Each structure stands twice: as C-alpha cells, then as structure tokens.
Short mmCIF file of C-alpha atoms in Angstrom, two decimals:
data_model
loop_
_atom_site.label_atom_id
_atom_site.label_comp_id
_atom_site.label_asym_id
_atom_site.label_seq_id
_atom_site.Cartn_x
_atom_site.Cartn_y
_atom_site.Cartn_z
CA MET A 5 0.06 0.06 -0.02
CA GLU A 6 1.31 3.36 -0.86
CA GLN A 7 2.26 5.59 2.25
CA SER A 8 0.77 9.10 2.70
CA ARG A 9 3.24 11.79 2.13
CA PRO A 10 4.56 13.45 5.31
CA SER A 11 2.83 16.79 4.72
CA LEU A 12 -0.48 15.05 4.48
CA ARG A 13 0.29 13.03 7.82
CA ILE A 14 0.97 16.31 9.63
CA PHE A 15 -1.99 18.04 8.24
CA ALA A 16 -4.16 15.27 9.58
CA LEU A 17 -2.56 15.29 13.01
CA LEU A 18 -3.12 18.95 13.14
CA SER A 19 -6.58 18.66 12.21
CA LEU A 20 -7.23 16.19 15.23
CA GLY A 21 -5.13 18.28 17.67
CA LEU A 22 -2.66 15.40 18.07
CA LEU A 23 0.41 16.78 16.97
CA ALA A 24 1.27 18.14 20.48
CA LEU A 25 1.19 14.47 21.62
CA LEU A 26 3.91 13.43 19.63
CA PRO A 27 7.41 13.16 21.20
CA VAL A 28 9.86 15.95 20.37
CA PRO A 29 13.46 14.77 19.47
CA ALA A 30 15.94 15.94 22.25
CA ALA A 31 18.08 17.84 19.72
CA LEU A 32 14.90 19.98 18.72
CA ALA A 33 13.86 20.53 22.27
CA GLY A 34 17.21 21.76 23.36
CA GLY A 35 18.23 19.02 25.47
CA GLY A 36 20.00 15.66 25.33
CA ASP A 37 23.05 14.54 23.82
CA PRO A 38 24.35 16.03 20.61
CA PRO A 39 24.08 14.07 17.45
CA PRO A 40 26.98 11.73 16.72
CA PRO A 41 29.79 12.94 14.54
CA PRO A 42 29.24 11.97 10.88
CA GLN A 43 30.93 8.69 9.84
CA ALA A 44 32.99 8.07 6.78
CA PRO A 45 31.46 5.72 4.21
CA HIS A 46 32.56 2.21 4.37
CA THR A 47 35.75 1.52 2.27
CA PRO A 48 35.76 -2.10 0.77
CA TRP A 49 39.00 -3.81 0.40
CA TYR A 50 39.80 -6.16 -2.47
CA VAL A 51 42.69 -8.79 -2.85
CA SER A 52 44.51 -9.84 -5.99
CA ILE A 53 44.49 -13.48 -6.92
CA HIS A 54 45.89 -14.81 -10.11
CA ALA A 55 44.83 -17.96 -11.61
CA ILE A 56 48.29 -19.47 -11.66
CA GLU A 57 48.44 -19.15 -7.84
CA VAL A 58 45.44 -21.58 -7.53
CA GLY A 59 46.57 -23.61 -10.37
CA TYR A 60 43.35 -22.94 -12.38
CA ASP A 61 41.77 -25.49 -9.92
CA ASP A 62 38.26 -25.04 -8.72
CA ALA A 63 38.85 -26.65 -5.25
CA THR A 64 41.98 -24.61 -4.54
CA THR A 65 40.12 -21.40 -5.78
CA ASP A 66 37.45 -22.21 -3.21
CA ALA A 67 40.24 -22.45 -0.54
CA ALA A 68 41.76 -19.13 -1.54
CA MET A 69 38.34 -17.42 -1.42
CA GLU A 70 37.91 -18.87 2.10
CA LYS A 71 40.92 -17.17 3.13
CA ALA A 72 39.68 -13.99 1.65
CA VAL A 73 36.54 -14.12 3.58
CA ASP A 74 38.35 -14.90 6.85
CA LEU A 75 40.60 -11.83 6.44
CA GLY A 76 37.49 -9.58 5.94
CA LEU A 77 38.05 -8.78 2.45
CA GLU A 78 35.02 -7.88 0.18
CA GLY A 79 36.30 -8.39 -3.44
CA VAL A 80 38.62 -10.28 -5.45
CA ARG A 81 40.68 -8.52 -8.20
CA THR A 82 41.57 -10.97 -11.05
CA ASP A 83 43.02 -10.81 -14.52
CA ILE A 84 41.26 -12.69 -17.23
CA PHE A 85 44.52 -12.88 -19.20
CA TRP A 86 44.04 -12.45 -22.89
CA SER A 87 46.80 -15.04 -23.37
CA ASP A 88 44.99 -17.47 -21.31
CA ILE A 89 41.78 -17.46 -23.29
CA GLU A 90 43.14 -16.85 -26.77
CA PRO A 91 46.81 -18.21 -26.78
CA VAL A 92 46.61 -18.56 -30.59
CA ARG A 93 44.85 -16.00 -32.76
CA ASP A 94 41.17 -16.84 -33.23
CA GLN A 95 41.44 -19.93 -31.22
CA TRP A 96 39.64 -19.66 -27.85
CA ASP A 97 40.65 -21.86 -25.05
CA GLY A 98 37.26 -23.28 -23.75
CA ALA A 99 38.69 -24.83 -20.54
CA LYS A 100 40.11 -21.44 -19.54
CA LEU A 101 37.04 -19.73 -20.35
CA GLN A 102 35.04 -22.21 -18.30
CA TYR A 103 37.47 -21.83 -15.32
CA TYR A 104 37.19 -18.04 -15.37
CA THR A 105 33.36 -18.10 -15.53
CA ASN A 106 33.24 -20.51 -12.59
CA TYR A 107 35.65 -18.19 -10.75
CA VAL A 108 33.24 -15.39 -11.02
CA SER A 109 30.40 -17.55 -10.01
CA LYS A 110 32.24 -18.57 -6.98
CA ALA A 111 33.31 -15.07 -5.93
CA ARG A 112 29.73 -14.25 -5.94
CA TRP A 113 28.85 -17.19 -3.94
CA PHE A 114 31.42 -16.22 -1.19
CA GLY A 115 30.07 -12.75 -1.12
CA LEU A 116 33.12 -11.29 -2.87
CA ASP A 117 32.78 -8.73 -5.56
CA PRO A 118 34.81 -9.74 -8.61
CA LEU A 119 36.84 -6.82 -10.03
CA ILE A 120 37.97 -8.04 -13.59
CA ILE A 121 41.04 -6.89 -15.24
CA LEU A 122 41.32 -6.87 -18.94
CA SER A 123 45.12 -7.48 -19.62
CA GLY A 124 47.91 -9.90 -20.66
CA ALA A 125 47.96 -9.69 -24.34
CA PRO A 126 49.56 -12.92 -25.85
CA GLY A 127 52.76 -12.62 -27.93
CA TRP A 128 50.93 -12.97 -31.15
CA ALA A 129 49.00 -9.90 -30.33
CA VAL A 130 51.96 -7.94 -29.18
CA ASP A 131 53.67 -8.89 -32.66
CA LEU A 132 50.43 -7.95 -34.51
CA TYR A 133 50.53 -4.44 -32.59
CA ARG A 134 53.90 -3.70 -33.97
CA THR A 135 53.00 -4.87 -37.59
CA ASP A 136 49.31 -3.93 -38.05
CA LYS A 137 47.79 -1.69 -35.47
CA ALA A 138 44.40 -1.61 -36.93
CA ALA A 139 44.13 -5.59 -36.93
CA PHE A 140 45.48 -5.49 -33.28
CA TRP A 141 42.77 -3.17 -32.21
CA GLN A 142 40.08 -5.26 -33.80
CA GLU A 143 41.40 -8.43 -32.00
CA TYR A 144 41.73 -6.49 -28.64
CA GLU A 145 37.96 -5.62 -28.95
CA GLU A 146 37.14 -9.12 -29.71
CA TYR A 147 38.96 -10.12 -26.51
CA VAL A 148 37.19 -7.64 -24.44
CA ALA A 149 33.78 -8.64 -25.80
CA GLN A 150 34.56 -12.45 -25.31
CA VAL A 151 35.18 -11.68 -21.54
CA ALA A 152 31.99 -9.41 -21.27
CA LEU A 153 29.83 -12.17 -23.00
CA TRP A 154 31.16 -14.84 -20.70
CA VAL A 155 31.16 -13.20 -17.08
CA GLY A 156 29.32 -9.74 -17.80
CA ASP A 157 26.09 -10.91 -16.10
CA ARG A 158 27.88 -11.25 -12.82
CA VAL A 159 30.53 -8.46 -13.01
CA ASP A 160 30.02 -4.86 -11.95
CA ASN A 161 33.58 -3.56 -12.13
CA TYR A 162 36.29 -3.96 -14.87
CA GLN A 163 39.93 -2.66 -14.74
CA LEU A 164 40.85 -1.60 -18.39
CA TRP A 165 44.55 -2.84 -19.08
CA ASN A 166 47.01 -2.93 -16.26
CA GLU A 167 49.65 -0.11 -15.48
CA ALA A 168 49.67 1.18 -19.10
CA ASN A 169 52.35 3.68 -18.04
CA HIS A 170 54.72 0.91 -16.63
CA ILE A 171 58.01 0.44 -18.49
CA PRO A 172 57.50 -3.12 -19.59
CA ASP A 173 54.15 -2.41 -21.17
CA PRO A 174 54.10 -3.24 -24.88
CA ILE A 175 51.74 -0.48 -25.95
CA ASP A 176 53.22 2.90 -27.06
CA ALA A 177 52.25 5.62 -24.48
CA ALA A 178 50.65 7.63 -27.41
CA ASP A 179 48.19 4.69 -27.83
CA ASP A 180 47.31 4.09 -24.14
CA TRP A 181 44.13 6.14 -24.37
CA GLN A 182 42.96 3.81 -27.20
CA LEU A 183 43.10 0.71 -24.71
CA PHE A 184 40.58 2.46 -22.59
CA ALA A 185 38.29 4.11 -25.21
CA ARG A 186 38.00 0.92 -27.20
CA ALA A 187 37.34 -1.44 -24.26
CA GLY A 188 34.97 0.93 -22.72
CA ALA A 189 32.91 1.17 -25.78
CA VAL A 190 32.63 -2.56 -25.95
CA LEU A 191 31.61 -2.75 -22.42
CA ASP A 192 29.16 0.08 -22.76
CA GLN A 193 27.37 -2.16 -25.46
CA LEU A 194 27.66 -5.47 -23.72
CA ASP A 195 27.73 -4.64 -19.99
CA PRO A 196 26.06 -1.25 -19.68
CA GLY A 197 26.21 0.33 -16.20
CA ALA A 198 29.37 -1.46 -15.39
CA LYS A 199 32.18 0.72 -13.72
CA LYS A 200 35.29 1.23 -15.48
CA TYR A 201 38.77 1.62 -13.82
CA VAL A 202 42.23 2.48 -14.88
CA ASN A 203 45.39 2.21 -12.89
CA CYS A 204 48.87 3.75 -13.03
CA MET A 205 52.20 2.79 -11.66
CA ALA A 206 52.67 5.68 -9.20
CA ASN A 207 56.40 5.42 -8.63
CA VAL A 208 57.16 6.10 -12.59
CA LEU A 209 58.23 9.39 -13.62
CA GLY A 210 55.47 11.18 -15.39
CA TRP A 211 52.57 9.17 -14.11
CA GLU A 212 50.34 12.08 -13.61
CA ASP A 213 51.09 13.37 -17.12
CA ALA A 214 49.93 9.89 -18.39
CA VAL A 215 46.79 9.87 -16.40
CA THR A 216 45.99 13.31 -17.66
CA ASP A 217 46.42 12.13 -21.30
CA TRP A 218 43.95 9.35 -20.64
CA VAL A 219 41.28 11.08 -19.00
CA THR A 220 41.55 14.02 -21.63
CA ARG A 221 41.09 11.53 -24.59
CA ALA A 222 39.17 8.77 -23.15
CA GLY A 223 37.65 10.14 -20.05
CA ASN A 224 33.92 9.27 -20.84
CA HIS A 225 35.13 5.59 -20.43
CA ILE A 226 36.90 6.15 -17.25
CA ASP A 227 35.03 6.19 -13.82
CA VAL A 228 37.78 5.49 -11.50
CA ILE A 229 41.44 6.60 -11.45
CA GLY A 230 43.41 4.02 -9.37
CA VAL A 231 47.14 4.63 -8.11
CA ASP A 232 49.41 1.49 -7.75
CA HIS A 233 51.99 2.41 -4.67
CA TYR A 234 54.25 -0.02 -3.10
CA PRO A 235 56.03 2.15 -0.35
CA GLY A 236 59.13 0.13 0.98
CA THR A 237 59.16 -2.30 -1.87
CA TRP A 238 58.87 -0.51 -5.29
CA SER A 239 59.11 3.02 -3.88
CA PRO A 240 62.05 3.94 -1.55
CA VAL A 241 59.80 5.75 0.94
CA SER A 242 58.29 4.84 4.51
CA ALA A 243 55.07 2.74 4.85
CA THR A 244 53.21 6.01 5.79
CA ASP A 245 54.23 7.97 2.87
CA TRP A 246 51.22 8.01 0.62
CA THR A 247 51.97 11.02 -1.60
CA PRO A 248 50.38 9.49 -4.72
CA LEU A 249 47.07 9.03 -2.78
CA ASP A 250 47.41 12.67 -1.59
CA ILE A 251 47.94 13.77 -5.26
CA LEU A 252 44.79 11.71 -6.42
CA ILE A 253 42.62 13.00 -3.70
CA ALA A 254 43.57 16.65 -4.46
CA ARG A 255 43.20 16.31 -8.27
CA ILE A 256 39.87 14.43 -8.43
CA ASN A 257 38.44 17.25 -6.11
CA ASP A 258 39.65 20.46 -7.81
CA PRO A 259 37.27 21.72 -10.38
CA SER A 260 40.03 23.28 -12.33
CA ASP A 261 41.77 19.84 -12.91
CA GLU A 262 41.47 17.47 -15.81
CA TRP A 263 40.91 14.59 -13.33
CA TYR A 264 38.01 16.38 -11.65
CA GLY A 265 34.86 14.39 -11.17
CA LYS A 266 36.49 10.88 -11.26
CA GLU A 267 36.49 8.59 -8.26
CA GLY A 268 39.66 7.25 -6.86
CA MET A 269 41.08 3.89 -5.72
CA ILE A 270 44.27 2.25 -4.44
CA LEU A 271 44.24 -0.56 -7.03
CA GLU A 272 47.43 -2.11 -5.77
CA THR A 273 49.47 -1.89 -2.61
CA GLY A 274 51.53 -4.41 -0.50
CA TYR A 275 54.88 -5.40 0.64
CA SER A 276 57.02 -8.15 -0.46
CA SER A 277 58.59 -10.43 2.20
CA TRP A 278 61.43 -11.49 -0.51
CA ALA A 279 64.73 -11.35 1.57
CA TRP A 280 65.62 -12.68 5.07
CA LEU A 281 66.51 -9.76 7.33
CA LEU A 282 66.22 -7.16 4.51
CA ALA A 283 62.49 -7.64 3.75
CA ASP A 284 61.02 -10.59 5.67
CA GLU A 285 57.67 -11.60 6.89
CA ASN A 286 58.18 -9.67 10.13
CA ASP A 287 58.72 -6.44 8.05
CA GLN A 288 55.71 -7.29 5.98
CA ARG A 289 53.65 -7.36 9.20
CA ASP A 290 55.05 -4.08 10.51
CA TRP A 291 54.41 -2.52 7.09
CA ILE A 292 50.76 -3.65 7.43
CA ASN A 293 50.50 -2.07 10.92
CA ALA A 294 51.96 1.29 9.73
CA ALA A 295 50.63 1.71 6.23
CA LEU A 296 46.92 0.66 6.50
CA PRO A 297 46.16 3.14 9.42
CA ALA A 298 47.82 5.99 7.35
CA VAL A 299 45.62 5.02 4.42
CA ARG A 300 42.55 4.82 6.60
CA ALA A 301 43.08 8.38 7.91
CA LYS A 302 43.49 9.76 4.43
CA ILE A 303 40.49 7.90 2.93
CA ASN A 304 38.20 8.87 5.84
CA ASP A 305 39.18 12.47 5.63
CA ASN A 306 38.47 12.69 1.96
CA ASN A 307 35.30 10.83 2.01
CA LEU A 308 34.01 12.91 4.74
CA ASN A 309 34.90 16.21 3.39
CA ASN A 310 35.18 15.99 -0.44
CA PRO A 311 32.69 15.29 -3.09
CA TYR A 312 34.57 12.51 -4.95
CA PRO A 313 35.38 9.61 -2.88
CA ILE A 314 38.13 6.98 -2.61
CA VAL A 315 35.91 4.02 -3.39
CA GLY A 316 38.22 1.22 -2.19
CA ALA A 317 41.62 -0.26 -2.01
CA ASN A 318 43.31 -3.48 -3.16
CA PHE A 319 45.80 -5.56 -1.41
CA TYR A 320 48.44 -7.22 -3.58
CA GLN A 321 48.25 -10.13 -3.05
CA LEU A 322 46.53 -13.06 -1.20
CA ILE A 323 48.93 -16.00 -2.16
CA ASP A 324 52.66 -16.07 -2.73
CA THR A 325 53.31 -16.98 -6.33
CA CYS A 326 56.15 -19.20 -4.89
CA THR A 327 57.45 -19.58 -1.43
CA ASP A 328 60.78 -21.14 -0.22
CA VAL A 329 59.95 -20.78 3.69
CA PHE A 330 63.59 -21.34 4.42
CA ASP A 331 65.38 -19.14 1.88
CA PRO A 332 62.91 -16.94 0.03
CA ALA A 333 65.61 -15.66 -2.29
CA ASN A 334 65.78 -19.12 -3.98
CA CYS A 335 62.19 -18.67 -5.16
CA ARG A 336 62.91 -16.51 -8.16
CA SER A 337 60.54 -14.87 -10.66
CA ASP A 338 60.92 -14.58 -14.28
CA ASP A 339 61.66 -10.93 -14.15
CA PRO A 340 65.11 -10.34 -15.87
CA ILE A 341 65.77 -7.22 -13.67
CA PHE A 342 64.42 -8.13 -10.21
CA GLY A 343 64.97 -11.76 -10.47
CA GLN A 344 65.47 -12.48 -6.67
CA GLY A 345 61.86 -13.23 -6.30
CA ILE A 346 60.40 -10.05 -5.26
CA GLU A 347 57.25 -10.41 -7.26
CA ALA A 348 56.95 -13.93 -5.87
CA HIS A 349 56.44 -12.97 -2.33
CA PHE A 350 53.78 -10.26 -2.05
CA GLY A 351 51.18 -12.76 -0.58
CA ILE A 352 50.00 -12.73 2.88
CA ILE A 353 49.83 -16.51 2.72
CA HIS A 354 52.51 -18.86 1.44
CA SER A 355 52.08 -20.97 -1.55
CA ASN A 356 51.19 -23.98 0.48
CA PHE A 357 48.40 -21.66 2.14
CA SER A 358 50.00 -21.43 5.45
CA HIS A 359 49.82 -17.92 7.05
CA LYS A 360 52.55 -15.46 6.96
CA ALA A 361 53.48 -13.55 9.98
CA GLY A 362 51.40 -10.62 8.94
CA TYR A 363 48.09 -12.47 8.43
CA GLY A 364 46.56 -11.65 11.80
CA ALA A 365 47.75 -7.98 11.45
CA LEU A 366 46.08 -7.60 8.16
CA LYS A 367 42.86 -9.10 9.49
CA ASN A 368 42.96 -6.71 12.42
CA GLN A 369 43.40 -3.76 10.20
CA LEU A 370 40.90 -4.51 7.83
CA GLN A 371 38.30 -4.69 10.60
CA GLN A 372 39.23 -0.91 11.28
CA PHE A 373 37.85 -0.08 7.79
#
C-alpha cells in the first residue's frame, strides 16, 4: 500500500489536535546529547588472486576465497588474461574460459565482488601491434567482448588494461588512451552500467601526465582512477608515505583539474617479504600495521569532506606465487631485472596456504575499515 506523504500526515494530525502529543526529538527540544559525528562511508578492500596461484583449480580457488573471507576482504581483483583465453589468434581456449566463468560465480557465492582486469596480451597480439595496429585493435576489442559475454552478467567492475604507464608495457604511450576508449565502448554495449577503472604505476616518472592524457582523450570511458603504490618495496619511502594518494585526492576534487569528477582507488599496494632480514615476513607485518592506518586516515578524511570519494583499496596479493620458507631468495621470478623473487613474495599466505607472520595484522587492520 502506498504510504501517505509526510505533509498530509502532519495536516491530519493538526486537524485532530494530536500533534502536541507526539514526542519531540531531544536535539529539537534543546536538550539531550548532541548527534554523533558523521562517519566516513565504508571503504571495501579487495585482494589480488591470479589463476596461476590456484593452479586453475576449482577446489584450490574455493580455499583461496575462504581465506579472503576470513581476512574480512570484500572483493577479488583478478585478471582474465588475454593470453590464457586466446593463446593462438582466433582460437579460444574453452577450458580456461570455463574456469574463469566458474571463478566469477564462486566469488559471488562467497560474497566477494569480482573486479575483472582486462590485460595480458599474448605474444602473437604484441607482434601484431607492431606490424598492423588496425588488426590489433580489432582483435583487442574481440577479446574484451569475449570476456563480457562470458562473465558480464555477474561483473559490475572492470579494470581496463594494467599499468599502461609502466616501463614493460608493450603498448606505446601515445596509444594507451585507445586501450581505454576501445574497451570502454565494447563494455558500454555489452555490459552497460558497469564501472570502468584504470590504474597507473605511481612510482614511474610522469605518471600524472600519463593519467591526464588518458582522461583527456578517453575520459568518458573512465569512472575510477587508481594508483598503484608500494612504499618500501617499489618506492624507497616509508610505509606511511602516501603522496600518490594525496595527489589523487587533490586532483579528483579540484574543479579546475582534468581529473575532476572521477572517483579514486588504491588499485594495488602491498609489501614483498622476499629477503631474509632485509624484507622478511616480520617486516611485512610491521608494514601492514603502519601503512593501513595511514591509508585509512586519508581515505576517511577525503570521504567525509570532499565530493569525490576513494571507493576502495586492493591488497596485492593473497597468495605467494612461490614460497621457499627457509630461503625466499631461492624462489625466483621470471623478471629479468628483479630476479630475486620480489614479485613472488607479495602474498599474505604462503604458496602452501599457511599463514605468514602478518596475516593476523592484516585481518585486524581490515576490521578498522
């Protein structure tokens, strides 16, 4: 039954002489306790999980998501790698596509919001980009469409590419905006209403200029600007130094700025426990206990006092790519520059799913959000 409008209710009460009988709120009556201070909106935390860390296995994926829920995380950020689902041009890997669609369904079942990254161009696509850009862009749009068709009914958030400003990225800086414009146009057709994110590596020189170019040329396909910041690992600053977040907050809330009106997010942050004594699990725990309160204070202040919010943060990552518990440096990554396993040790649990020293600290800090 449709309820009466408040003005009609008050008129009826006045007519009956009953308004005086209604209780008057203490604040209006001049007495009682003052109203509580405003609270910042809730800030959800995601966690990065790659299919390789769970072996493309459904049961292991379940176990990983159970850990995410136990930690108090609310979403999973996962690449549906182009190289996984189309390893050969125009030949789609049905088994990998089925794994990823199961993954998204599992995330929803566990109450975790899936934030899907469109990334990971296969070697044939990179070669095609160098020889025939028009053909590359067509193939790229087909990849985006394939992802949307398989999982779009259960996905509300997409990250368009990954760290396009990073040095190893194969796409020329002058073309980065096309990654966002083309993927965004496909998603607008196949998954309208989905939110679209971009992220930048914030310790690379010129990162602000890169983002400005993206929003200037493809801004109508960008809803959220994300910064990736790794103080203490990839950035030689303290855990409490969140200058990139400060810049993001200032620029999305400055009416004279090209970034104005976008939302913000920390799309990657974490600490690699990759070296005994130099950067070990105890250091990772201490980093969590220093970094996350600093992040929380900045996000709360912005979201209470500025119109454009920081809508979330993402911890990189849940599971070590590889863990040698006794000598982490022996667990090497494929990175030709940082070959001592830095990338392999960002997890908050070991590759055998046992907890690292900082697991409880992360769980406690996430509760504060």
